[in-house]
Short mmCIF file of C-alpha atoms in Angstrom, two decimals:
data_model
loop_
_atom_site.label_atom_id
_atom_site.label_comp_id
_atom_site.label_asym_id
_atom_site.label_seq_id
_atom_site.Cartn_x
_atom_site.Cartn_y
_atom_site.Cartn_z
CA MET A 1 0.00 0.00 0.00
CA ARG A 2 1.31 3.43 -0.93
CA VAL A 3 1.56 5.86 1.95
CA THR A 4 0.69 9.38 0.96
CA HIS A 5 2.08 12.30 2.89
CA ARG A 6 0.51 15.69 3.09
CA PRO A 7 3.00 18.15 1.60
CA LYS A 8 4.57 20.55 4.11
CA ARG A 9 3.39 24.14 3.86
CA CYS A 10 5.77 27.10 3.73
CA VAL A 11 4.32 30.60 3.93
CA ILE A 12 6.55 33.55 3.06
CA LEU A 13 5.51 37.04 4.12
CA GLY A 14 6.91 39.70 1.80
CA ALA A 15 7.99 39.35 -1.84
CA GLY A 16 10.96 41.70 -1.76
CA THR A 17 14.62 40.73 -1.95
CA GLY A 18 14.63 38.15 0.84
CA GLY A 19 11.18 36.62 0.27
CA THR A 20 11.69 36.28 -3.47
CA LEU A 21 15.13 34.73 -3.33
CA ALA A 22 14.09 32.34 -0.57
CA ALA A 23 10.93 31.26 -2.42
CA ASN A 24 12.87 30.63 -5.61
CA ARG A 25 15.64 28.71 -3.87
CA LEU A 26 13.15 26.54 -1.97
CA ARG A 27 11.19 25.85 -5.16
CA LYS A 28 14.36 24.67 -6.89
CA THR A 29 15.27 22.21 -4.15
CA HIS A 30 11.80 20.87 -3.27
CA GLU A 31 9.12 19.24 -5.42
CA GLU A 32 5.62 20.67 -5.16
CA GLU A 33 4.34 17.32 -3.76
CA GLU A 34 6.83 17.75 -0.95
CA LEU A 35 6.49 21.49 -0.19
CA VAL A 36 3.75 23.98 -0.98
CA ILE A 37 5.00 27.56 -1.13
CA ASP A 38 2.73 30.59 -0.68
CA ILE A 39 4.08 34.12 -0.74
CA VAL A 40 2.25 37.31 0.20
CA ASP A 41 2.79 40.97 -0.56
CA GLN A 42 0.55 44.00 -0.32
CA ASN A 43 1.42 45.42 -3.75
CA ASN A 44 2.89 44.17 -7.00
CA GLN A 45 5.79 46.62 -7.29
CA HIS A 46 9.20 45.18 -6.52
CA VAL A 47 11.55 48.14 -6.19
CA TYR A 48 15.28 47.75 -6.79
CA GLN A 49 15.98 49.89 -3.74
CA PRO A 50 19.66 50.68 -4.41
CA GLY A 51 18.40 52.48 -7.53
CA LEU A 52 16.46 55.02 -5.45
CA LEU A 53 19.70 56.89 -4.72
CA PHE A 54 20.15 57.71 -8.40
CA VAL A 55 16.61 58.95 -9.11
CA PRO A 56 16.94 62.43 -7.49
CA PHE A 57 19.96 63.19 -9.69
CA GLY A 58 18.32 62.10 -12.94
CA LEU A 59 20.68 59.09 -13.15
CA ALA A 60 17.82 56.58 -13.06
CA GLU A 61 14.15 56.82 -13.97
CA PRO A 62 11.60 55.43 -11.49
CA GLU A 63 10.23 52.97 -14.07
CA GLU A 64 13.70 51.49 -14.61
CA ILE A 65 13.92 50.30 -11.01
CA VAL A 66 10.43 48.83 -10.50
CA ARG A 67 9.24 45.45 -11.77
CA ARG A 68 6.29 43.18 -11.00
CA ARG A 69 6.77 41.03 -7.92
CA ASP A 70 4.93 37.99 -9.31
CA ARG A 71 7.14 37.90 -12.41
CA GLN A 72 10.27 37.43 -10.27
CA LEU A 73 8.89 34.16 -8.85
CA HIS A 74 9.52 30.69 -10.29
CA ARG A 75 6.60 28.54 -11.41
CA GLY A 76 4.93 26.58 -8.63
CA ILE A 77 4.87 29.41 -6.10
CA THR A 78 1.47 30.89 -5.22
CA TYR A 79 1.49 34.66 -5.04
CA HIS A 80 -1.15 36.40 -2.90
CA GLN A 81 -1.59 40.13 -3.27
CA SER A 82 -3.02 41.41 -0.01
CA ALA A 83 -1.97 43.24 3.09
CA ILE A 84 -1.29 40.96 6.05
CA GLU A 85 -3.58 41.26 9.03
CA ALA A 86 -1.80 39.15 11.62
CA VAL A 87 0.18 36.02 12.39
CA ASP A 88 -1.23 33.67 15.01
CA LEU A 89 1.87 32.00 16.42
CA SER A 90 0.01 29.58 18.64
CA ASN A 91 -2.10 28.15 15.80
CA ASP A 92 0.45 28.55 12.95
CA VAL A 93 -1.93 30.60 10.82
CA VAL A 94 -1.56 33.85 8.88
CA THR A 95 -4.64 35.96 8.19
CA LEU A 96 -4.65 38.28 5.20
CA GLU A 97 -6.73 41.42 4.85
CA ASN A 98 -8.57 39.92 1.87
CA GLY A 99 -9.94 37.22 4.19
CA THR A 100 -7.61 34.41 3.13
CA THR A 101 -6.10 32.31 5.89
CA LEU A 102 -2.85 30.42 5.33
CA GLY A 103 -1.77 27.64 7.67
CA TYR A 104 1.95 26.87 7.77
CA ASP A 105 4.46 24.29 8.92
CA VAL A 106 7.22 26.83 8.50
CA LEU A 107 6.86 30.61 8.23
CA LEU A 108 9.38 33.02 6.76
CA VAL A 109 9.09 36.67 7.75
CA ALA A 110 10.56 38.82 4.98
CA THR A 111 8.52 42.00 5.23
CA GLY A 112 11.51 44.30 5.71
CA SER A 113 11.24 47.68 7.34
CA VAL A 114 8.89 50.59 6.74
CA LEU A 115 9.46 54.34 6.85
CA GLN A 116 7.78 56.11 9.77
CA PRO A 117 7.96 59.86 9.06
CA GLU A 118 4.88 60.37 11.25
CA GLU A 119 6.94 59.35 14.32
CA THR A 120 8.97 62.58 14.12
CA GLU A 121 7.17 65.78 15.01
CA GLY A 122 6.48 67.96 11.97
CA LEU A 123 8.29 65.72 9.49
CA SER A 124 5.28 64.76 7.37
CA GLY A 125 3.54 68.10 8.09
CA PRO A 126 3.81 71.46 6.27
CA GLY A 127 6.78 71.54 3.92
CA TRP A 128 6.76 67.77 3.23
CA LEU A 129 7.60 67.26 -0.45
CA ASP A 130 8.15 71.01 -0.75
CA THR A 131 11.18 71.85 1.40
CA VAL A 132 11.48 68.48 3.15
CA PHE A 133 11.99 65.23 1.22
CA THR A 134 13.19 61.68 1.54
CA PHE A 135 14.64 59.60 -1.28
CA TYR A 136 13.90 56.31 0.49
CA ASP A 137 10.75 55.61 -1.53
CA VAL A 138 9.83 56.03 -5.19
CA GLU A 139 7.43 58.91 -4.56
CA GLY A 140 9.95 60.89 -2.53
CA ALA A 141 12.89 60.23 -4.83
CA THR A 142 10.83 61.28 -7.87
CA ALA A 143 9.59 64.50 -6.23
CA LEU A 144 13.12 65.30 -5.07
CA ALA A 145 14.46 64.96 -8.63
CA GLU A 146 12.13 67.73 -9.70
CA LYS A 147 13.09 69.92 -6.73
CA LEU A 148 16.84 69.53 -7.29
CA GLU A 149 16.57 70.62 -10.92
CA THR A 150 15.71 74.14 -9.84
CA PHE A 151 17.66 74.31 -6.57
CA ASP A 152 20.44 76.79 -7.37
CA SER A 153 21.46 78.24 -4.03
CA GLY A 154 20.95 77.80 -0.30
CA ARG A 155 21.49 75.29 2.46
CA LEU A 156 20.99 71.59 1.79
CA VAL A 157 20.80 69.52 4.96
CA ILE A 158 20.84 65.72 4.94
CA ASN A 159 19.56 64.22 8.19
CA VAL A 160 19.35 60.68 9.50
CA VAL A 161 16.79 60.84 12.33
CA ASP A 162 17.89 57.68 14.13
CA MET A 163 19.19 54.18 13.54
CA PRO A 164 18.41 51.64 12.30
CA VAL A 165 17.96 52.73 8.69
CA LYS A 166 18.11 50.73 5.50
CA CYS A 167 21.52 50.88 3.83
CA PRO A 168 23.28 53.15 6.36
CA VAL A 169 25.72 54.36 3.68
CA ALA A 170 23.02 55.65 1.32
CA PRO A 171 22.58 59.03 3.07
CA LEU A 172 26.35 59.62 2.75
CA GLU A 173 26.24 58.61 -0.89
CA PHE A 174 23.45 61.12 -1.34
CA ALA A 175 25.72 63.85 0.07
CA PHE A 176 28.59 62.85 -2.25
CA LEU A 177 26.33 62.74 -5.30
CA ALA A 178 24.76 66.10 -4.40
CA ASP A 179 28.26 67.61 -4.35
CA TRP A 180 28.91 66.14 -7.82
CA TYR A 181 25.47 67.14 -9.16
CA PHE A 182 25.71 70.80 -8.09
CA THR A 183 29.31 70.99 -9.36
CA GLU A 184 28.19 69.70 -12.77
CA ARG A 185 25.43 72.30 -12.83
CA GLY A 186 27.89 75.05 -11.92
CA VAL A 187 26.03 76.06 -8.74
CA ARG A 188 28.07 74.23 -6.08
CA ASP A 189 29.61 77.50 -4.78
CA ASN A 190 26.15 78.85 -3.93
CA ILE A 191 25.10 75.76 -1.99
CA SER A 192 26.24 74.53 1.41
CA ILE A 193 25.83 70.84 2.18
CA THR A 194 25.57 69.67 5.79
CA TYR A 195 25.36 66.02 6.90
CA VAL A 196 23.55 65.68 10.22
CA THR A 197 23.69 62.35 12.06
CA PRO A 198 22.84 60.97 15.51
CA LEU A 199 26.04 58.87 15.36
CA ASP A 200 29.33 60.10 16.81
CA GLY A 201 30.97 59.81 13.38
CA ALA A 202 30.08 59.65 9.69
CA PHE A 203 29.37 55.91 9.89
CA THR A 204 28.88 53.11 12.39
CA LYS A 205 32.09 51.19 11.71
CA PRO A 206 35.20 53.08 12.97
CA THR A 207 37.61 52.26 10.11
CA ALA A 208 35.09 53.09 7.41
CA SER A 209 33.94 56.10 9.41
CA MET A 210 37.44 57.61 9.27
CA ALA A 211 37.72 57.12 5.51
CA LEU A 212 34.26 58.58 4.94
CA THR A 213 34.90 61.56 7.22
CA SER A 214 37.96 62.55 5.16
CA LEU A 215 35.92 62.23 1.98
CA LEU A 216 33.27 64.57 3.39
CA GLU A 217 36.01 67.07 4.27
CA GLU A 218 37.59 66.85 0.80
CA LYS A 219 34.25 67.60 -0.77
CA GLY A 220 33.48 70.54 1.51
CA ILE A 221 30.53 68.82 3.18
CA GLU A 222 30.03 69.84 6.81
CA LEU A 223 29.54 66.98 9.30
CA ARG A 224 27.35 67.47 12.39
CA THR A 225 27.45 64.47 14.70
CA GLU A 226 25.40 63.45 17.75
CA PHE A 227 22.38 65.49 16.66
CA ASN A 228 19.15 63.95 17.92
CA THR A 229 16.28 65.22 15.81
CA ALA A 230 13.16 66.00 17.83
CA GLU A 231 11.30 68.03 15.23
CA VAL A 232 11.46 69.05 11.58
CA ASP A 233 9.82 72.39 10.78
CA GLY A 234 9.46 72.55 7.02
CA GLU A 235 7.85 75.99 6.99
CA ALA A 236 10.50 77.70 9.14
CA GLY A 237 13.25 75.54 7.61
CA LEU A 238 14.61 74.17 10.87
CA LEU A 239 15.80 70.87 12.27
CA ILE A 240 15.32 71.03 16.03
CA GLY A 241 17.27 68.73 18.35
CA TYR A 242 16.11 67.32 21.69
CA ASP A 243 18.62 69.63 23.38
CA GLY A 244 17.06 72.68 21.65
CA THR A 245 19.82 73.10 19.02
CA GLU A 246 18.50 74.35 15.69
CA ILE A 247 19.94 73.68 12.24
CA PRO A 248 18.50 75.91 9.52
CA PHE A 249 17.89 74.65 5.97
CA ASP A 250 16.39 75.66 2.65
CA LEU A 251 16.10 72.05 1.55
CA ALA A 252 16.15 69.06 3.89
CA VAL A 253 16.59 65.46 2.80
CA VAL A 254 15.55 63.39 5.80
CA ILE A 255 15.82 59.67 6.40
CA PRO A 256 12.78 58.98 8.61
CA LEU A 257 12.69 56.49 11.47
CA HIS A 258 12.31 52.85 10.41
CA GLY A 259 10.21 50.14 12.00
CA GLY A 260 8.91 46.70 11.15
CA ALA A 261 5.78 46.12 9.05
CA GLU A 262 2.50 47.09 10.70
CA TYR A 263 1.04 43.57 11.03
CA VAL A 264 4.00 42.59 13.24
CA ASN A 265 2.62 44.84 15.98
CA ASN A 266 -0.81 43.23 15.58
CA SER A 267 0.62 39.74 15.99
CA PRO A 268 1.05 38.93 19.69
CA GLY A 269 4.58 37.79 20.52
CA LEU A 270 6.02 38.26 17.02
CA GLY A 271 7.97 41.52 17.22
CA ASP A 272 9.88 43.81 19.56
CA GLU A 273 8.98 47.42 20.44
CA LEU A 274 10.01 48.62 16.98
CA GLY A 275 8.24 45.83 15.10
CA PHE A 276 11.39 43.84 14.27
CA VAL A 277 11.44 40.11 14.94
CA PRO A 278 13.89 38.78 17.56
CA THR A 279 16.12 36.43 15.60
CA ASN A 280 19.14 34.23 16.24
CA ASN A 281 22.16 36.04 14.69
CA ALA A 282 23.67 32.84 13.36
CA THR A 283 20.84 30.46 12.43
CA LEU A 284 18.23 33.08 11.36
CA GLN A 285 15.58 31.11 13.23
CA SER A 286 13.33 33.48 15.15
CA GLU A 287 13.40 33.52 18.91
CA VAL A 288 9.60 33.70 19.03
CA ALA A 289 8.79 30.23 17.65
CA PRO A 290 10.96 27.42 16.25
CA ASN A 291 8.96 27.22 13.01
CA VAL A 292 9.39 30.92 12.23
CA PHE A 293 12.47 32.10 10.34
CA VAL A 294 13.44 35.65 9.38
CA ILE A 295 15.43 37.10 6.49
CA GLY A 296 16.50 40.66 5.71
CA ASP A 297 15.50 43.93 7.36
CA ALA A 298 12.63 42.38 9.36
CA ALA A 299 15.13 40.70 11.73
CA ASP A 300 16.56 42.44 14.77
CA ILE A 301 20.07 41.01 14.21
CA PRO A 302 23.06 43.38 14.54
CA ALA A 303 23.81 43.50 10.81
CA SER A 304 23.14 46.32 8.34
CA LYS A 305 19.66 46.48 6.89
CA ALA A 306 20.92 46.04 3.36
CA GLY A 307 20.27 43.94 0.28
CA SER A 308 23.75 42.43 0.38
CA VAL A 309 23.14 41.13 3.91
CA THR A 310 19.82 39.64 2.79
CA HIS A 311 21.56 38.04 -0.18
CA PHE A 312 24.31 36.49 1.98
CA GLU A 313 21.72 35.30 4.51
CA GLY A 314 19.88 33.38 1.79
CA GLU A 315 22.17 30.35 1.70
CA VAL A 316 22.23 29.88 5.49
CA LEU A 317 18.51 30.43 5.78
CA ILE A 318 17.57 27.82 3.17
CA GLU A 319 19.91 25.25 4.68
CA ASN A 320 18.41 25.80 8.14
CA MET A 321 14.79 25.87 6.94
CA GLU A 322 15.40 22.55 5.20
CA ALA A 323 17.02 21.10 8.31
CA PHE A 324 14.03 22.25 10.36
CA LEU A 325 11.54 20.65 7.94
CA ASP A 326 13.53 17.38 8.09
CA GLY A 327 13.73 17.49 11.87
CA ARG A 328 17.52 17.89 11.89
CA ASP A 329 19.63 20.34 13.96
CA LEU A 330 20.24 23.77 12.46
CA GLU A 331 23.91 23.81 11.59
CA ALA A 332 24.42 26.63 9.09
CA GLU A 333 25.62 29.90 10.60
CA PHE A 334 25.44 33.41 9.19
CA ASP A 335 28.55 35.52 9.94
CA GLY A 336 26.95 38.96 9.46
CA HIS A 337 28.61 39.45 6.07
CA ALA A 338 27.78 42.82 4.45
CA ASN A 339 29.17 44.31 1.29
CA CYS A 340 28.43 47.87 0.18
CA PHE A 341 29.36 49.93 -2.81
CA ILE A 342 29.52 53.55 -1.71
CA GLU A 343 28.96 55.93 -4.60
CA THR A 344 31.23 58.96 -4.10
CA GLY A 345 30.36 61.05 -7.16
CA PHE A 346 32.32 61.85 -10.34
CA SER A 347 31.89 58.23 -11.53
CA LYS A 348 33.75 56.73 -8.61
CA ALA A 349 32.80 54.49 -5.72
CA LEU A 350 34.25 52.86 -2.62
CA LEU A 351 33.61 49.26 -1.65
CA ILE A 352 33.43 47.99 1.91
CA ASP A 353 33.12 44.39 3.09
CA PHE A 354 32.67 43.35 6.72
CA ASN A 355 30.84 41.04 9.12
CA TYR A 356 29.72 40.80 12.77
CA GLU A 357 33.30 40.48 14.00
CA THR A 358 35.57 42.11 11.41
CA GLU A 359 35.83 45.76 10.47
CA PRO A 360 35.95 46.75 6.79
CA LEU A 361 39.54 46.02 5.69
CA ARG A 362 41.66 47.38 2.86
CA GLY A 363 42.70 45.07 0.02
CA HIS A 364 40.63 43.59 -2.78
CA TYR A 365 37.29 41.76 -3.07
CA PRO A 366 36.43 38.90 -3.48
CA GLY A 367 40.12 37.90 -3.91
CA PRO A 368 43.54 39.47 -4.59
CA VAL A 369 42.50 40.32 -8.16
CA GLY A 370 39.26 42.10 -7.55
CA LEU A 371 37.64 45.35 -6.69
CA PRO A 372 39.67 47.68 -4.46
CA LEU A 373 38.35 47.96 -0.90
CA LEU A 374 37.96 51.20 1.07
CA LYS A 375 39.37 53.16 -1.84
CA GLU A 376 37.69 55.32 -4.47
CA SER A 377 37.83 53.82 -7.95
CA ARG A 378 35.97 53.83 -11.25
CA LEU A 379 35.86 50.05 -11.20
CA ASN A 380 33.71 50.10 -8.06
CA HIS A 381 31.36 52.59 -9.69
CA ILE A 382 30.98 50.28 -12.68
CA GLY A 383 30.46 47.37 -10.27
CA LYS A 384 27.67 49.27 -8.56
CA LEU A 385 25.94 50.02 -11.88
CA MET A 386 26.27 46.43 -13.10
CA PHE A 387 24.80 45.06 -9.93
CA GLN A 388 21.24 45.87 -10.95
CA SER A 389 21.33 43.34 -13.74
CA PHE A 390 22.71 40.66 -11.42
CA TYR A 391 19.96 41.53 -8.92
CA TRP A 392 17.09 40.73 -11.30
CA HIS A 393 18.76 37.88 -13.19
CA GLY A 394 21.00 36.20 -10.60
CA LEU A 395 20.20 37.13 -7.03
CA LEU A 396 16.39 36.99 -7.09
CA PRO A 397 16.13 33.77 -9.14
CA GLY A 398 18.51 32.20 -6.59
CA ARG A 399 21.50 31.55 -8.82
CA ASP A 400 24.91 31.35 -7.21
CA LEU A 401 27.59 33.61 -8.58
CA PRO A 402 31.01 31.89 -8.73
CA GLY A 403 33.41 33.44 -6.23
CA LEU A 404 30.70 35.21 -4.24
CA SER A 405 30.00 33.21 -1.12
CA ALA A 406 27.94 33.95 1.94
CA ASP A 407 30.90 33.92 4.31
CA MET A 408 33.05 37.04 4.33
CA PRO A 409 36.31 36.34 2.44
CA THR A 410 39.66 37.24 4.02
CA PHE A 411 41.81 36.17 1.05
CA GLY A 412 43.03 39.30 -0.76
CA LYS A 413 42.57 41.54 2.23
CA ARG A 414 45.28 43.39 4.07
CA LEU A 415 45.09 42.27 7.68
CA PRO A 416 44.92 45.09 10.18
CA THR A 417 47.98 46.45 11.96
CA GLU A 418 47.94 46.33 15.75
CA ASP A 419 46.49 49.85 15.97
CA GLU A 420 43.74 49.04 13.55
CA ALA A 421 43.10 45.72 15.23
CA SER A 422 42.26 47.51 18.45
CA LEU A 423 39.44 49.16 16.53
CA THR A 424 38.00 45.91 15.32
CA THR A 425 36.66 45.06 18.71
CA THR A 426 34.77 48.33 18.93
CA THR A 427 31.19 47.97 17.89
CA GLY A 428 29.36 50.71 16.07
CA ASP A 429 28.65 53.50 18.48
CA THR A 430 25.18 54.53 17.60
CA GLN A 431 23.70 55.05 21.00
CA THR A 432 22.54 58.42 22.12
CA MET B 1 39.73 48.78 32.45
CA THR B 2 40.05 50.60 35.76
CA SER B 3 38.83 49.84 39.20
CA ARG B 4 37.53 52.50 41.51
CA VAL B 5 35.53 52.85 44.68
CA LEU B 6 31.89 53.88 44.52
CA ALA B 7 29.73 54.10 47.65
CA GLY B 8 32.47 52.30 49.55
CA THR B 9 32.73 49.32 47.19
CA GLU B 10 35.38 48.61 44.57
CA VAL B 11 33.95 48.21 41.02
CA GLU B 12 35.39 47.63 37.53
CA LEU B 13 34.73 50.23 34.81
CA ASN B 14 35.84 50.19 31.16
CA GLU B 15 37.68 53.10 29.53
CA GLU B 16 34.39 54.79 28.62
CA GLY B 17 33.02 54.61 32.15
CA PHE B 18 30.63 51.69 31.68
CA PHE B 19 30.38 48.91 34.26
CA VAL B 20 32.06 45.69 33.22
CA ASP B 21 29.98 43.61 35.62
CA ALA B 22 26.46 44.92 36.17
CA THR B 23 26.02 42.88 39.35
CA GLN B 24 28.61 45.10 41.11
CA TRP B 25 26.19 48.05 40.99
CA THR B 26 23.99 49.14 43.89
CA ASP B 27 21.34 51.86 44.14
CA GLU B 28 23.66 53.86 46.41
CA MET B 29 26.16 54.35 43.56
CA ALA B 30 23.66 56.05 41.24
CA THR B 31 23.81 59.57 42.68
CA GLU B 32 27.59 59.67 42.61
CA LEU B 33 27.58 58.48 39.00
CA ALA B 34 24.83 60.94 38.06
CA ASP B 35 26.84 63.88 39.44
CA GLU B 36 29.89 62.73 37.56
CA TRP B 37 28.09 62.44 34.20
CA GLY B 38 26.05 65.64 34.40
CA VAL B 39 22.69 64.08 35.18
CA PRO B 40 20.67 66.51 37.33
CA THR B 41 20.42 65.36 40.98
CA PRO B 42 18.71 64.58 43.25
CA LEU B 43 17.45 61.77 41.09
CA THR B 44 13.68 61.83 40.66
CA GLU B 45 11.23 58.97 40.66
CA GLN B 46 11.26 59.09 36.85
CA HIS B 47 15.06 58.74 36.81
CA TRP B 48 14.76 55.63 38.96
CA GLN B 49 12.03 54.25 36.76
CA VAL B 50 14.37 54.52 33.76
CA LEU B 51 17.41 53.18 35.63
CA HIS B 52 15.60 50.11 36.88
CA PHE B 53 14.05 49.53 33.45
CA MET B 54 17.53 49.69 31.87
CA ARG B 55 18.84 47.06 34.28
CA GLN B 56 15.85 44.80 33.83
CA GLU B 57 16.24 44.94 30.02
CA TYR B 58 19.96 44.30 30.29
CA PHE B 59 19.54 41.20 32.43
CA GLU B 60 16.72 39.89 30.22
CA LYS B 61 18.16 40.66 26.79
CA GLY B 62 21.90 41.02 27.26
CA THR B 63 21.95 44.66 26.17
CA GLY B 64 20.44 47.92 27.35
CA PRO B 65 17.71 49.44 25.17
CA THR B 66 18.12 52.26 22.63
CA VAL B 67 16.40 55.62 23.15
CA ARG B 68 13.59 54.67 20.79
CA LYS B 69 12.93 51.43 22.65
CA LEU B 70 13.09 53.27 25.98
CA GLY B 71 10.56 55.79 24.67
CA LYS B 72 8.20 53.02 23.63
CA SER B 73 8.44 50.75 26.63
CA SER B 74 9.83 52.47 29.76
CA GLY B 75 6.74 54.59 30.37
CA VAL B 76 8.81 57.78 29.89
CA SER B 77 8.58 59.62 26.53
CA VAL B 78 11.66 60.34 24.41
CA LYS B 79 11.28 64.07 25.06
CA GLU B 80 11.24 63.48 28.82
CA LEU B 81 14.18 61.10 28.54
CA TYR B 82 16.28 63.91 27.07
CA GLN B 83 15.24 66.14 30.00
CA LEU B 84 16.15 63.48 32.55
CA PHE B 85 19.39 62.45 30.88
CA PRO B 86 20.47 65.40 28.73
CA LYS B 87 22.65 64.80 25.65
CA GLY B 88 22.12 61.08 25.39
CA PRO B 89 19.63 59.08 27.45
CA ALA B 90 20.67 55.56 26.44
CA LYS B 91 24.38 56.02 27.08
CA LEU B 92 24.00 58.18 30.19
CA ALA B 93 21.33 56.04 31.77
CA ALA B 94 23.45 52.94 31.08
CA ARG B 95 26.42 54.52 32.85
CA VAL B 96 24.36 55.57 35.85
CA ALA B 97 22.45 52.27 35.95
CA GLY B 98 25.72 50.33 36.00
CA ILE B 99 25.28 48.25 32.85
CA PRO B 100 27.65 47.85 29.88
CA LYS B 101 27.32 50.12 26.87
CA PRO B 102 24.13 49.29 24.94
CA ARG B 103 24.74 47.51 21.66
CA GLY B 104 23.98 49.83 18.79
CA CYS B 105 22.49 49.37 15.38
CA ILE B 106 24.84 48.92 12.47
#
């Protein structure tokens, strides 16, 4: 007599970078009779988020960076377009706003982070999309492009309200590109650029922070550190700190507070105070239930909220989800590997590569003959531009790229001197 | 790392003035630490509420909370936190509450 098994059910929340690559990888390794995969997202626009940086400067058009979510998924994956109402951890059920309920054997949370401008006094009030912008979504980046075209003189202020934010280098890249953009337009001398951050340096990682601080200086961009934004007054043109300090602006580009997706807060036991899901740094299994895993920005792990991190997590995640489904121990471990191209203007870029334990090092990536690390070069700029094609055609479909592994490589890197090594134990100082 | 005497007891502090071992801290040390780090004294009931919340979070989660988390869960708003611990509530309150430096976001 043939024994029939009910296929296991995997539900994936969010069809962005992490959800899509995980769904595609799982579909490749499991037959449909063995594993049913459902994926949910509230809209059908998959944004290539690194492209948002280029939109304000006319270097990318919004339509070039948005594709349909369902088209990025392999056959045999069911796509549901609906907002998520809640996850019921005790009954292993997800309820969608369209009334659908999805039971699961294993759940993957991949709903990323959301912008919360309303959490900062005045930010989304008068002046929003007039004197105050963000480039962290398509609407904001598009409106900012129009504004920049006619901005010929005055004070441009770039402000990160508080950590965590997606791609912590993007606001710096915006400053560098603004310097280039205004220089090209011949108006740079009439415009002051100020970078305002709650951190005690330009960036969270000390070695990279030093390199980036000198770049800001070279480009005549003022750096204001340890500024804790309490209020943004778009009409008066003022950033106001919790200590009463005011920073005047004619144009403010603000990175709003980030939090987890809304349904997380409506799902008892799923998220922390900010709506991120407590997650094991190494295994990517959540700490809220053994059959819940997390990939990308939705996790509370101490890694950058960045596409490269999500990409490198993919391999470990799939291995551990498979082990869980088979009832084996979770053995794969994520090392916190992040890799960021930092656009510095004038067709150049820096590249940094680091993980939980190791600071960004100098040298080359991914081996001795590769892209220069922590150093401006045209090659890195070209690498950054080429990445978009790899994103749609390699990363999302779940193809491995030879030479690019999840673990951070050390081959080809210059190991730190003793002085530098003392820095490597310092964690990012982002507390206020 | 340095050792020093607070409220008559020897404790270990790191180079930034954070406790190495949170169990060495006692309530009696808080006022001395507050004076040293520019936190207005005498400490009010709200100060104590934050200090005890910081310690509870540290022992439960292995790290002190960030300002945003404090604002959402300590019962004291972010604005008030900056009045109680001017310049930087998370770092200052961690120093006064005798816990290691809170782990930041990267």
